[in-house]
XYZ file of C-alpha atoms in Angstrom:
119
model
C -8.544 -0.728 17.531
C -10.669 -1.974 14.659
C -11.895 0.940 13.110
C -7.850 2.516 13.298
C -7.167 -0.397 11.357
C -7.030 -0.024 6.947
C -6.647 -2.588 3.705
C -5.270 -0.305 1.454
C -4.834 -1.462 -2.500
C -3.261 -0.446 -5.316
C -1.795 -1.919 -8.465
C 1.536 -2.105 -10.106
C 2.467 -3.216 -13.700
C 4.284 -5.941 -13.368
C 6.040 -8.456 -10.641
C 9.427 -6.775 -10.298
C 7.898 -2.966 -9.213
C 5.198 -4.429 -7.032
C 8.090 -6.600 -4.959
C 10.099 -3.369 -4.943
C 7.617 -1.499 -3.356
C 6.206 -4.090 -1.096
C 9.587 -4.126 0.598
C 9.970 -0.100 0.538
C 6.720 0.107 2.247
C 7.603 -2.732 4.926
C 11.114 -0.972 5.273
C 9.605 2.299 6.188
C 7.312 0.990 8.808
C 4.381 2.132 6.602
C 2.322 -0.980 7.168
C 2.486 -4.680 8.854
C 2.370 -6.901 5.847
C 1.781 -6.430 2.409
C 0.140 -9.395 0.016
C 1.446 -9.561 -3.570
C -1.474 -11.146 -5.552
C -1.178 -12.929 -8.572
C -1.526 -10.585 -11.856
C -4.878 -9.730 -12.852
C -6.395 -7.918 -16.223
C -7.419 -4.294 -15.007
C -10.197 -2.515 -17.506
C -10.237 0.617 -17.330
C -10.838 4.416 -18.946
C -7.561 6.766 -19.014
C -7.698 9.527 -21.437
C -10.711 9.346 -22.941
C -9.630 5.870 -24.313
C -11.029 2.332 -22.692
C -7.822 0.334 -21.281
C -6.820 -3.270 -20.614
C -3.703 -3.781 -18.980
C -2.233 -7.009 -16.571
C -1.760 -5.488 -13.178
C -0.123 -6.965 -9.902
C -2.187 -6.295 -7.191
C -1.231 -5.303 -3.826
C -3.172 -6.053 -0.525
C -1.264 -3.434 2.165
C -2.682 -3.556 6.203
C -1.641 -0.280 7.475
C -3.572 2.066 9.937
C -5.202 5.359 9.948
C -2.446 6.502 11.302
C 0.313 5.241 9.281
C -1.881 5.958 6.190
C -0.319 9.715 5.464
C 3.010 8.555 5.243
C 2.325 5.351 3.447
C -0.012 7.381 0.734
C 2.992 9.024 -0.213
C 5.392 6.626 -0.066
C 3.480 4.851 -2.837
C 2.100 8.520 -5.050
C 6.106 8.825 -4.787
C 7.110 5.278 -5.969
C 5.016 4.295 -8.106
C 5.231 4.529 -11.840
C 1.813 5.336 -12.902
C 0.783 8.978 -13.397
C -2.134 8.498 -11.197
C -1.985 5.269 -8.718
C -4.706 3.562 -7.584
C -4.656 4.320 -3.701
C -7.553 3.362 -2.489
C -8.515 2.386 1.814
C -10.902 0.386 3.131
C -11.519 0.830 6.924
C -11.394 -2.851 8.853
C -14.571 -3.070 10.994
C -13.527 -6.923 12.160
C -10.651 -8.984 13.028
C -8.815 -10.935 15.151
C -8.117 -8.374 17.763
C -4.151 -9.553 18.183
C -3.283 -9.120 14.158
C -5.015 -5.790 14.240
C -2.626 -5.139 17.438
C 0.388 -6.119 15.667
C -0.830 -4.113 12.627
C -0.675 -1.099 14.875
C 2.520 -2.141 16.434
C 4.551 -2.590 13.303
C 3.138 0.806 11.700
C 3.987 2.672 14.825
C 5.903 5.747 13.735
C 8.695 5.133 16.615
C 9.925 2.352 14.231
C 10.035 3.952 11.258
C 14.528 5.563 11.048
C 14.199 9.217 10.950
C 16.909 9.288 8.540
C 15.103 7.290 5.388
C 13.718 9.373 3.285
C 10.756 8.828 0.752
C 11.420 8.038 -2.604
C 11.718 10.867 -5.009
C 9.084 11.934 -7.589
């Protein structure tokens, strides 16, 4: 169960877009919680040119899984050109969150009729 189990992250650019896709994510049974952190400064190369920018994090627990349909949930929804979506496999946890993980993200949840956001 642990090693089905992924933190995924990515970052939004403000408060308003990361809440909106927090709840699409939750909505669509794509993960089992998602953490809004507090902004942060992001550095960063893009275009040949060296970047700051604030960024609000998100901190999403998902599964292997879940992780296709939740990878393009967020290329879909988010606003950036090229999202950070990055996955970290969990190799340790309390065994009954990573259950629930996998029980929320189960794809028998998720309402055939909800579609993913548009490009």
């Amino acid at each position: 169960m642990m090693d089905d189990t992924l933190l995924v992250l990515t970052n939004l650019p403000d408060a308003a877009s990361a809440a909106k896709l927090a709840h699409q994510i939750i909505k669509a049974h794509c993960a089992a919680c998602v953490n809004q952190l507090a902004p942060c400064t992001s550095t960063y190369c893009w275009q040949g040119k060296i970047e700051t920018a604030s960024e609000v994090p998100l901190l999403i627990k998902t599964t292997v899984a879940a992780y296709p349909r939740l990878e393009a949930l967020i290329h879909a929804a988010h606003p950036y050109e090229l999202p950070e979506i990055i996955a970290v496999t969990v190799t340790a946890g309390l065994p009954a969150y990573l259950n629930w993980v996998s029980q929320e993200t189960n794809e028998s949840l998720r309402d055939p009729h909800m579609n993913l956001p548009k490009e």
